[in-house]
Amino acid sequence: MRISIIGCGYLGTVHAACMAKLGHDVVGIDVDADKIDRLSKGRAPFFEPGLDELLTSLQATGRLSFTTDISIAAGSTAHFICVGTPQKRGENAADLRHVDAAFASLLQYLDAGDVVVGKSTVPVGTAAGLADILAERQPEAHLVWNPEFLREGHAIEDTLHPDRFVYGVPGGDEDHRAVAVMDEVYAASIALDTPRMVTDYATAELVKTAANSFLATKISFINAMAEVCEAAGADVTRLADAIGLDERIGRHFLNAGIGFGGGCLPKDIRAFMARAGELGADQALTFLREVDAINMRRRTRVVELTREFCGGTLLGLRVAVLGAAFKPESDDVRDSPALSVAAQLQLQGADVTVTDPRALTNAARRFPELNLEPDLDACLANAEVVLLLTEWEEYRQLDPHLVGRLVSAKRILDGRNVLDADKWRTAGWAYRGLGRPNA
Ligand code: UDX
């Protein structure tokens, strides 16, 4: 099938590459000429494991091309809208400017029978509004809402082998023409028995925001337990292991630490609250305000813990921060808890050096005032306290004896609870985890 993908950010680039891998003839379209230039050379504009290799291998097939010219979308059967929906400045609501612009510029190139596929995360009600416009401008084309659930760092696998497909069509009609087109797009995955659900527009839109809200709630729940464990002298990691053994609860997304960040969970729960307010259902989601507050409190808690751990003052304290990305296997620093902690420490007078295997270029753009050091050993040299804030594998594997020779004081604060506390203590370190006993 010939497919156009509008928006070559995280979602769009990965989707374009994966659709081409499935055998479709794909054109990726974006207004950013630099991005298109890089992609045309087979290079992703961000780090995602396996993506550069996939883009390079697809170049030889001729099935994947990139352009800034939206008119090239003409002739495609399916047109995926994959543009970003960031948080509005100074508000909780989502900014739909890019969705509206992409949709408007696509309209004139649509033919009868074409399917416009919304993948961006949007407030419930958006699809119905766009469908009304489509019905006026090209009544023979269709709109389907097909939310995306990919995780950064696992984006290719999540796109090729998702847990489920959700298609939102008018009235949730299984026999809608767009359903057959979507089944053809995803034929390879559907053949592997991936569950596929057809719903109305509003349900499809809500599936995405509800899923992200649930995940955020799970993380904040365990972080709230961490606060209680800190007060009671209990160990939140053992608590999570024990409650996670109950199948109804499950162990996934129960890792207490410095909390969630990134381009999705924080802004999606805020946009969801804003939309519920517009719908008169704000009471239903007031708990998400608490989820957000617990999450933000973790960052302050790490700063306070660092102060307490190091004798009551941060002034002039040499701090080595390991990790800048919002999570490992990503160079994304949007709303990164690690960088937020580093910046707060620096503001309070600490002498902070941050390292990360992938995210320093993006970190420098967002926090030019931070001291960034690509070399791990140089970052650790003479540190009076080490903060592990993003759990990259190379930080999990650090040898406490070797690190001990570089630092000037053996104090480690494990912001993700991924280190073996006994091993570090045995090597002479003072170890602190979050929601874990002191000794
Ligand atoms: C998320 C959703 O998982 C994905 O389905 C959706 O499509 C987009 O948003 P992503 O933002 O890539 O994906 O990251 P995710 O793996 O969900 O992690 C989000 C944040 O939560 C990270 O900062 C991570 O460090 C943190 N986290 C995750 C925890 O603090 N504890 C956990 O147990 C799990």
Short mmCIF file of C-alpha atoms and ligand atoms in Angstrom, two decimals:
data_model
loop_
_atom_site.label_atom_id
_atom_site.label_comp_id
_atom_site.label_asym_id
_atom_site.label_seq_id
_atom_site.Cartn_x
_atom_site.Cartn_y
_atom_site.Cartn_z
CA MET A 1 0.00 0.00 0.00
CA ARG A 2 1.18 3.55 -0.62
CA ILE A 3 1.24 5.38 2.70
CA SER A 4 1.99 8.96 3.68
CA ILE A 5 3.15 9.86 7.18
CA ILE A 6 2.77 13.49 8.20
CA GLY A 7 5.13 14.51 11.00
CA CYS A 8 8.56 12.90 11.29
CA GLY A 9 9.16 13.22 15.02
CA TYR A 10 9.56 10.22 17.28
CA LEU A 11 6.26 8.63 16.40
CA GLY A 12 6.22 9.45 12.69
CA THR A 13 9.79 8.44 11.92
CA VAL A 14 9.48 5.09 13.66
CA HIS A 15 6.07 4.48 12.12
CA ALA A 16 7.34 5.34 8.62
CA ALA A 17 10.32 2.99 8.96
CA CYS A 18 8.20 0.15 10.36
CA MET A 19 5.50 0.50 7.69
CA ALA A 20 8.20 0.33 5.00
CA LYS A 21 9.68 -2.71 6.72
CA LEU A 22 6.25 -4.35 6.52
CA GLY A 23 6.47 -3.92 2.75
CA HIS A 24 4.50 -0.72 2.19
CA ASP A 25 5.61 2.13 -0.04
CA VAL A 26 6.02 5.02 2.40
CA VAL A 27 6.65 8.75 2.18
CA GLY A 28 7.45 10.68 5.37
CA ILE A 29 6.56 14.38 5.28
CA ASP A 30 7.68 17.13 7.66
CA VAL A 31 7.94 20.92 7.52
CA ASP A 32 11.47 20.79 9.04
CA ALA A 33 13.91 20.71 6.09
CA ASP A 34 16.92 19.75 8.27
CA LYS A 35 15.10 16.76 9.67
CA ILE A 36 14.06 15.62 6.19
CA ASP A 37 17.62 16.06 4.95
CA ARG A 38 18.97 13.82 7.73
CA LEU A 39 16.26 11.22 7.26
CA SER A 40 16.87 11.14 3.51
CA LYS A 41 20.46 10.17 4.32
CA GLY A 42 19.22 7.34 6.53
CA ARG A 43 19.89 9.09 9.83
CA ALA A 44 17.26 9.50 12.54
CA PRO A 45 17.00 12.97 14.15
CA PHE A 46 17.05 11.31 17.62
CA PHE A 47 18.49 8.20 19.21
CA GLU A 48 16.37 5.07 19.19
CA PRO A 49 18.04 1.63 19.36
CA GLY A 50 18.08 -0.04 15.92
CA LEU A 51 16.47 2.87 14.07
CA ASP A 52 19.49 4.13 12.12
CA GLU A 53 20.21 0.55 11.00
CA LEU A 54 16.59 0.09 9.93
CA LEU A 55 16.56 3.39 8.02
CA THR A 56 19.80 2.48 6.25
CA SER A 57 18.60 -0.99 5.29
CA LEU A 58 15.35 0.46 3.93
CA GLN A 59 17.18 2.98 1.75
CA ALA A 60 18.28 0.17 -0.53
CA THR A 61 14.68 -1.04 -1.01
CA GLY A 62 13.43 2.29 -2.38
CA ARG A 63 10.25 1.83 -0.30
CA LEU A 64 10.90 4.77 2.05
CA SER A 65 11.41 8.40 1.12
CA PHE A 66 11.16 11.72 2.93
CA THR A 67 10.09 15.14 1.72
CA THR A 68 8.91 18.57 2.88
CA ASP A 69 6.39 18.64 0.01
CA ILE A 70 2.94 17.63 1.26
CA SER A 71 1.59 17.35 -2.29
CA ILE A 72 3.51 14.04 -2.52
CA ALA A 73 0.83 12.65 -0.18
CA ALA A 74 -1.54 12.61 -3.17
CA GLY A 75 -1.96 9.06 -4.42
CA SER A 76 -1.46 7.41 -1.02
CA THR A 77 -4.30 5.30 0.34
CA ALA A 78 -3.59 5.85 4.05
CA HIS A 79 -2.34 9.16 5.49
CA PHE A 80 -1.06 8.95 9.05
CA ILE A 81 -1.08 12.10 11.16
CA CYS A 82 1.83 11.73 13.57
CA VAL A 83 2.55 15.32 14.63
CA GLY A 84 3.18 16.40 18.23
CA THR A 85 0.57 17.68 20.69
CA PRO A 86 2.69 19.46 23.32
CA GLN A 87 1.38 21.12 26.45
CA LYS A 88 0.22 24.71 25.89
CA ARG A 89 2.42 27.34 27.50
CA GLY A 90 1.15 28.23 30.95
CA GLU A 91 -1.83 25.86 30.67
CA ASN A 92 -2.54 22.19 31.18
CA ALA A 93 -4.34 21.74 27.87
CA ALA A 94 -2.79 20.19 24.75
CA ASP A 95 -1.76 22.43 21.87
CA LEU A 96 -3.45 21.08 18.73
CA ARG A 97 -1.91 23.57 16.35
CA HIS A 98 0.19 20.96 14.54
CA VAL A 99 -2.68 18.48 14.18
CA ASP A 100 -4.94 21.17 12.75
CA ALA A 101 -2.25 22.43 10.37
CA ALA A 102 -1.30 18.94 9.15
CA PHE A 103 -4.93 18.01 8.59
CA ALA A 104 -5.72 21.28 6.78
CA SER A 105 -2.73 20.99 4.45
CA LEU A 106 -3.55 17.36 3.64
CA LEU A 107 -7.21 17.95 2.71
CA GLN A 108 -6.65 19.15 -0.85
CA TYR A 109 -4.62 16.04 -1.73
CA LEU A 110 -7.18 13.48 -0.59
CA ASP A 111 -9.01 11.25 -3.08
CA ALA A 112 -12.24 9.32 -2.69
CA GLY A 113 -11.62 6.18 -0.61
CA ASP A 114 -8.49 7.56 1.10
CA VAL A 115 -8.17 7.00 4.83
CA VAL A 116 -6.77 9.66 7.15
CA VAL A 117 -5.36 7.94 10.24
CA GLY A 118 -4.96 10.00 13.41
CA LYS A 119 -2.13 8.70 15.60
CA SER A 120 -1.26 11.81 17.61
CA THR A 121 -2.46 11.84 21.24
CA VAL A 122 -5.40 14.26 21.26
CA PRO A 123 -8.10 15.38 23.70
CA VAL A 124 -11.30 13.37 23.36
CA GLY A 125 -13.62 15.00 20.83
CA THR A 126 -10.85 16.03 18.42
CA ALA A 127 -11.52 13.24 15.90
CA ALA A 128 -15.22 14.04 15.69
CA GLY A 129 -14.34 17.68 14.92
CA LEU A 130 -11.89 16.68 12.18
CA ALA A 131 -14.41 14.20 10.75
CA ASP A 132 -16.90 17.04 10.33
CA ILE A 133 -14.37 19.05 8.33
CA LEU A 134 -13.54 15.99 6.22
CA ALA A 135 -17.22 15.37 5.49
CA GLU A 136 -17.44 18.87 4.02
CA ARG A 137 -14.20 18.90 2.05
CA GLN A 138 -13.86 15.29 0.86
CA PRO A 139 -16.97 13.32 1.83
CA GLU A 140 -15.69 10.18 0.10
CA ALA A 141 -12.58 9.97 2.31
CA HIS A 142 -12.58 8.45 5.81
CA LEU A 143 -11.08 9.28 9.19
CA VAL A 144 -9.97 6.62 11.66
CA TRP A 145 -8.40 7.23 15.09
CA ASN A 146 -5.63 4.73 15.75
CA PRO A 147 -3.73 5.62 18.95
CA GLU A 148 -0.09 4.70 19.35
CA PHE A 149 1.35 3.12 22.49
CA LEU A 150 5.06 2.96 21.70
CA ARG A 151 7.67 3.42 24.40
CA GLU A 152 10.87 5.25 23.60
CA GLY A 153 13.76 2.81 23.64
CA HIS A 154 11.46 -0.01 22.44
CA ALA A 155 9.74 1.91 19.68
CA ILE A 156 10.43 -0.45 16.77
CA GLU A 157 9.34 -3.56 18.63
CA ASP A 158 6.26 -1.77 20.01
CA THR A 159 5.26 -0.63 16.50
CA LEU A 160 5.83 -3.95 14.76
CA HIS A 161 4.43 -6.09 17.58
CA PRO A 162 2.05 -3.96 19.64
CA ASP A 163 -0.10 -5.34 22.47
CA ARG A 164 -3.20 -4.33 20.52
CA PHE A 165 -4.57 -2.21 17.70
CA VAL A 166 -7.42 0.19 18.37
CA TYR A 167 -9.36 1.68 15.44
CA GLY A 168 -11.83 4.45 16.22
CA VAL A 169 -14.44 4.85 13.45
CA PRO A 170 -17.89 6.47 13.38
CA GLY A 171 -20.25 4.48 15.57
CA GLY A 172 -17.59 1.82 16.21
CA ASP A 173 -18.80 0.07 13.05
CA GLU A 174 -16.77 -3.12 12.39
CA ASP A 175 -17.85 -3.03 8.73
CA HIS A 176 -16.68 0.52 8.15
CA ARG A 177 -14.57 0.74 4.98
CA ALA A 178 -11.63 2.22 6.95
CA VAL A 179 -11.42 -0.94 9.09
CA ALA A 180 -10.58 -3.06 6.06
CA VAL A 181 -7.89 -0.57 4.98
CA MET A 182 -6.35 -0.57 8.48
CA ASP A 183 -6.37 -4.36 8.55
CA GLU A 184 -4.48 -4.31 5.27
CA VAL A 185 -1.92 -1.83 6.66
CA TYR A 186 -1.28 -4.02 9.70
CA ALA A 187 -1.88 -7.38 7.98
CA ALA A 188 1.50 -8.81 9.05
CA SER A 189 0.89 -8.13 12.77
CA ILE A 190 -2.76 -9.15 12.65
CA ALA A 191 -1.70 -12.48 11.12
CA LEU A 192 0.25 -13.03 14.36
CA ASP A 193 -3.00 -12.73 16.33
CA THR A 194 -2.39 -9.24 17.70
CA PRO A 195 -5.74 -8.25 19.26
CA ARG A 196 -7.56 -5.55 17.35
CA MET A 197 -10.52 -3.56 18.64
CA VAL A 198 -12.91 -1.35 16.71
CA THR A 199 -14.48 1.43 18.78
CA ASP A 200 -16.09 4.82 18.28
CA TYR A 201 -13.85 7.88 18.01
CA ALA A 202 -14.21 9.04 21.61
CA THR A 203 -13.36 5.62 23.08
CA ALA A 204 -10.29 5.27 20.85
CA GLU A 205 -9.03 8.69 21.91
CA LEU A 206 -9.67 7.90 25.57
CA VAL A 207 -7.92 4.51 25.41
CA LYS A 208 -4.64 6.32 24.92
CA THR A 209 -5.08 8.93 27.64
CA ALA A 210 -6.52 6.38 30.06
CA ALA A 211 -3.58 4.01 29.48
CA ASN A 212 -1.01 6.74 30.11
CA SER A 213 -2.93 7.98 33.17
CA PHE A 214 -2.98 4.47 34.59
CA LEU A 215 0.77 4.06 34.09
CA ALA A 216 1.46 7.45 35.67
CA THR A 217 -0.81 6.55 38.59
CA LYS A 218 0.99 3.26 39.11
CA ILE A 219 4.36 5.04 39.29
CA SER A 220 3.05 7.73 41.64
CA PHE A 221 1.37 5.09 43.79
CA ILE A 222 4.68 3.33 44.41
CA ASN A 223 6.43 6.67 44.92
CA ALA A 224 3.82 7.56 47.54
CA MET A 225 4.61 4.22 49.18
CA ALA A 226 8.28 5.20 49.03
CA GLU A 227 7.46 8.33 51.04
CA VAL A 228 5.74 6.20 53.66
CA CYS A 229 8.60 3.68 53.65
CA GLU A 230 11.06 6.52 54.22
CA ALA A 231 9.03 7.67 57.23
CA ALA A 232 8.59 4.15 58.60
CA GLY A 233 12.05 2.74 57.86
CA ALA A 234 10.71 0.16 55.38
CA ASP A 235 12.02 -0.89 51.95
CA VAL A 236 9.84 0.08 48.97
CA THR A 237 11.67 -2.23 46.56
CA ARG A 238 10.80 -5.29 48.66
CA LEU A 239 7.28 -3.96 49.08
CA ALA A 240 6.91 -3.62 45.28
CA ASP A 241 8.27 -7.16 44.77
CA ALA A 242 5.76 -8.53 47.25
CA ILE A 243 2.63 -6.71 46.07
CA GLY A 244 3.70 -7.21 42.44
CA LEU A 245 3.43 -10.98 42.88
CA ASP A 246 -0.33 -10.53 43.04
CA GLU A 247 -1.34 -10.93 39.40
CA ARG A 248 -4.04 -8.32 39.82
CA ILE A 249 -1.36 -5.77 40.67
CA GLY A 250 1.68 -6.92 38.64
CA ARG A 251 5.29 -5.81 39.14
CA HIS A 252 5.63 -3.66 36.00
CA PHE A 253 5.76 0.12 36.51
CA LEU A 254 6.21 -0.23 40.25
CA ASN A 255 9.78 1.03 40.33
CA ALA A 256 10.01 3.80 42.89
CA GLY A 257 12.58 6.49 42.27
CA ILE A 258 12.77 10.05 41.04
CA GLY A 259 9.54 9.68 39.09
CA PHE A 260 8.30 9.88 35.53
CA GLY A 261 9.17 12.40 32.85
CA GLY A 262 9.39 12.46 29.06
CA GLY A 263 7.29 13.83 26.26
CA CYS A 264 4.14 11.84 27.08
CA LEU A 265 3.09 10.94 30.63
CA PRO A 266 3.42 14.41 32.27
CA LYS A 267 1.71 16.37 29.50
CA ASP A 268 -0.89 13.68 28.78
CA ILE A 269 -2.24 13.55 32.34
CA ARG A 270 -2.41 17.35 32.43
CA ALA A 271 -4.21 17.57 29.08
CA PHE A 272 -6.60 14.86 30.26
CA MET A 273 -7.49 16.87 33.38
CA ALA A 274 -8.00 20.00 31.26
CA ARG A 275 -10.27 18.18 28.82
CA ALA A 276 -12.29 16.55 31.60
CA GLY A 277 -12.83 20.04 33.02
CA GLU A 278 -14.19 21.26 29.67
CA LEU A 279 -16.53 18.27 29.61
CA GLY A 280 -17.77 18.96 33.15
CA ALA A 281 -16.16 15.75 34.43
CA ASP A 282 -13.24 17.38 36.27
CA GLN A 283 -14.06 15.69 39.58
CA ALA A 284 -13.43 12.30 38.00
CA LEU A 285 -9.79 13.19 37.41
CA THR A 286 -8.83 15.27 40.44
CA PHE A 287 -6.72 12.29 41.57
CA LEU A 288 -4.43 12.96 38.61
CA ARG A 289 -3.49 16.28 40.21
CA GLU A 290 -2.22 14.26 43.16
CA VAL A 291 -0.43 11.85 40.81
CA ASP A 292 1.33 14.85 39.26
CA ALA A 293 2.12 16.37 42.68
CA ILE A 294 3.59 13.13 44.08
CA ASN A 295 5.73 12.88 40.96
CA MET A 296 7.08 16.42 41.19
CA ARG A 297 7.73 15.98 44.93
CA ARG A 298 10.21 13.18 44.18
CA ARG A 299 12.52 15.66 42.52
CA THR A 300 12.56 17.98 45.52
CA ARG A 301 12.98 14.97 47.80
CA VAL A 302 16.21 13.95 46.04
CA VAL A 303 17.59 17.46 46.43
CA GLU A 304 16.73 17.45 50.16
CA LEU A 305 18.12 13.95 50.61
CA THR A 306 21.38 14.98 48.94
CA ARG A 307 21.68 17.94 51.31
CA GLU A 308 20.97 15.79 54.37
CA PHE A 309 23.29 13.02 53.15
CA CYS A 310 26.19 15.45 52.73
CA GLY A 311 26.18 17.22 56.07
CA GLY A 312 23.37 19.76 55.68
CA THR A 313 24.64 22.07 52.96
CA LEU A 314 24.83 22.01 49.19
CA LEU A 315 27.07 25.07 48.89
CA GLY A 316 30.13 24.17 46.83
CA LEU A 317 29.35 20.43 47.08
CA ARG A 318 30.84 18.56 44.12
CA VAL A 319 27.99 16.42 42.74
CA ALA A 320 28.34 13.88 39.90
CA VAL A 321 24.98 13.27 38.23
CA LEU A 322 24.79 10.07 36.19
CA GLY A 323 22.05 10.42 33.59
CA ALA A 324 20.33 13.28 31.79
CA ALA A 325 17.77 11.44 29.61
CA PHE A 326 14.28 10.93 31.06
CA LYS A 327 14.91 7.20 30.82
CA PRO A 328 17.65 4.88 29.53
CA GLU A 329 18.05 3.99 25.81
CA SER A 330 16.85 7.46 24.85
CA ASP A 331 18.42 10.86 24.17
CA ASP A 332 15.13 12.57 25.05
CA VAL A 333 15.41 15.11 27.88
CA ARG A 334 11.85 16.48 27.75
CA ASP A 335 10.71 16.96 31.34
CA SER A 336 13.62 14.81 32.48
CA PRO A 337 13.55 14.30 36.27
CA ALA A 338 17.35 13.84 36.21
CA LEU A 339 18.00 17.24 34.66
CA SER A 340 15.41 18.89 36.86
CA VAL A 341 17.23 17.56 39.97
CA ALA A 342 20.64 18.59 38.57
CA ALA A 343 19.39 22.12 37.87
CA GLN A 344 17.80 22.47 41.33
CA LEU A 345 21.04 21.32 43.01
CA GLN A 346 23.05 23.80 40.99
CA LEU A 347 20.61 26.62 41.81
CA GLN A 348 21.11 25.85 45.48
CA GLY A 349 24.85 26.28 45.20
CA ALA A 350 26.16 22.79 44.42
CA ASP A 351 28.95 22.28 41.89
CA VAL A 352 27.16 19.85 39.57
CA THR A 353 28.57 17.83 36.67
CA VAL A 354 26.18 15.76 34.56
CA THR A 355 27.08 12.87 32.28
CA ASP A 356 24.97 10.70 29.96
CA PRO A 357 25.88 8.32 27.13
CA ARG A 358 23.45 9.86 24.64
CA ALA A 359 21.52 12.87 25.88
CA LEU A 360 24.13 15.59 26.48
CA THR A 361 23.54 17.43 23.21
CA ASN A 362 19.85 17.79 24.00
CA ALA A 363 20.64 18.56 27.64
CA ALA A 364 22.93 21.42 26.57
CA ARG A 365 20.08 22.96 24.55
CA ARG A 366 17.64 22.89 27.46
CA PHE A 367 20.05 23.63 30.33
CA PRO A 368 23.00 25.57 28.87
CA GLU A 369 24.04 26.61 32.39
CA LEU A 370 24.74 23.02 33.50
CA ASN A 371 28.23 21.58 33.39
CA LEU A 372 28.00 18.57 31.05
CA GLU A 373 30.78 15.99 30.80
CA PRO A 374 30.69 13.20 28.21
CA ASP A 375 33.40 11.17 29.94
CA LEU A 376 32.04 9.15 32.86
CA ASP A 377 35.35 8.97 34.75
CA ALA A 378 35.90 12.71 34.38
CA CYS A 379 32.40 13.34 35.72
CA LEU A 380 33.11 11.14 38.74
CA ALA A 381 36.55 12.59 39.45
CA ASN A 382 36.68 14.20 42.91
CA ALA A 383 32.92 14.03 43.41
CA GLU A 384 31.73 14.30 47.00
CA VAL A 385 28.47 12.57 46.17
CA VAL A 386 27.33 10.51 43.16
CA LEU A 387 23.67 10.61 42.08
CA LEU A 388 22.45 7.85 39.77
CA LEU A 389 19.38 9.45 38.15
CA THR A 390 18.87 7.59 34.84
CA GLU A 391 19.40 3.85 34.99
CA TRP A 392 21.57 3.27 31.91
CA GLU A 393 23.01 -0.26 31.92
CA GLU A 394 26.57 1.06 32.18
CA TYR A 395 25.68 2.85 35.43
CA ARG A 396 23.93 -0.21 36.83
CA GLN A 397 27.11 -2.20 36.17
CA LEU A 398 29.52 0.26 37.83
CA ASP A 399 32.16 -1.34 40.02
CA PRO A 400 32.09 0.37 43.45
CA HIS A 401 35.82 -0.33 43.96
CA LEU A 402 36.84 1.33 40.68
CA VAL A 403 34.50 4.29 41.19
CA GLY A 404 35.77 4.59 44.77
CA ARG A 405 39.25 5.41 43.43
CA LEU A 406 37.91 8.36 41.41
CA VAL A 407 35.70 10.18 43.90
CA SER A 408 36.78 12.16 46.93
CA ALA A 409 33.94 10.91 49.18
CA LYS A 410 32.21 7.55 48.82
CA ARG A 411 28.57 8.58 48.92
CA ILE A 412 26.06 7.30 46.38
CA LEU A 413 22.40 8.20 46.05
CA ASP A 414 20.58 5.68 43.89
CA GLY A 415 17.67 7.66 42.42
CA ARG A 416 16.30 4.62 40.57
CA ASN A 417 16.90 1.90 43.18
CA VAL A 418 18.84 -0.23 40.72
CA LEU A 419 22.13 -0.79 42.54
CA ASP A 420 22.95 -3.62 44.92
CA ALA A 421 23.06 -1.68 48.22
CA ASP A 422 25.02 -4.41 50.06
CA LYS A 423 27.69 -4.55 47.39
CA TRP A 424 28.26 -0.77 47.54
CA ARG A 425 28.22 -0.70 51.33
CA THR A 426 30.67 -3.60 51.53
CA ALA A 427 32.99 -1.62 49.25
CA GLY A 428 32.99 1.17 51.81
CA TRP A 429 30.32 3.41 50.35
CA ALA A 430 27.53 5.23 52.15
CA TYR A 431 24.52 4.18 50.05
CA ARG A 432 21.08 5.82 49.97
CA GLY A 433 18.13 4.61 47.91
CA LEU A 434 14.70 6.21 47.65
CA GLY A 435 12.18 4.67 50.02
CA ARG A 436 14.83 2.32 51.40
CA PRO A 437 16.32 2.09 54.87
CA ASN A 438 19.60 3.88 55.53
CA ALA A 439 21.74 0.97 56.59
C1 UDX B 1 4.96 6.21 27.65
C2 UDX B 1 4.04 4.97 27.59
O1 UDX B 1 4.68 3.88 28.25
C3 UDX B 1 3.74 4.62 26.15
O2 UDX B 1 2.86 3.52 26.07
C4 UDX B 1 3.12 5.83 25.47
O3 UDX B 1 2.85 5.56 24.12
C5 UDX B 1 4.03 7.04 25.60
O4 UDX B 1 4.34 7.28 26.97
P1 UDX B 1 7.59 6.63 27.33
O5 UDX B 1 7.31 8.08 27.61
O6 UDX B 1 8.49 6.25 26.21
O7 UDX B 1 6.20 5.85 27.06
O8 UDX B 1 8.24 6.03 28.67
P2 UDX B 1 7.89 4.97 29.79
O9 UDX B 1 8.69 3.75 29.58
O10 UDX B 1 6.43 4.80 29.94
O11 UDX B 1 8.48 5.72 31.07
C6 UDX B 1 7.95 6.99 31.46
C7 UDX B 1 8.69 7.51 32.66
O12 UDX B 1 8.32 6.78 33.82
C8 UDX B 1 10.21 7.47 32.59
O13 UDX B 1 10.72 8.68 33.10
C9 UDX B 1 10.57 6.31 33.51
O14 UDX B 1 11.85 6.45 34.06
C10 UDX B 1 9.47 6.39 34.55
N1 UDX B 1 9.18 5.13 35.24
C11 UDX B 1 8.72 4.05 34.54
C12 UDX B 1 9.33 5.05 36.62
O15 UDX B 1 9.72 6.01 37.28
N2 UDX B 1 9.02 3.86 37.24
C13 UDX B 1 8.57 2.78 36.58
O16 UDX B 1 8.29 1.76 37.22
C14 UDX B 1 8.41 2.87 35.19
#
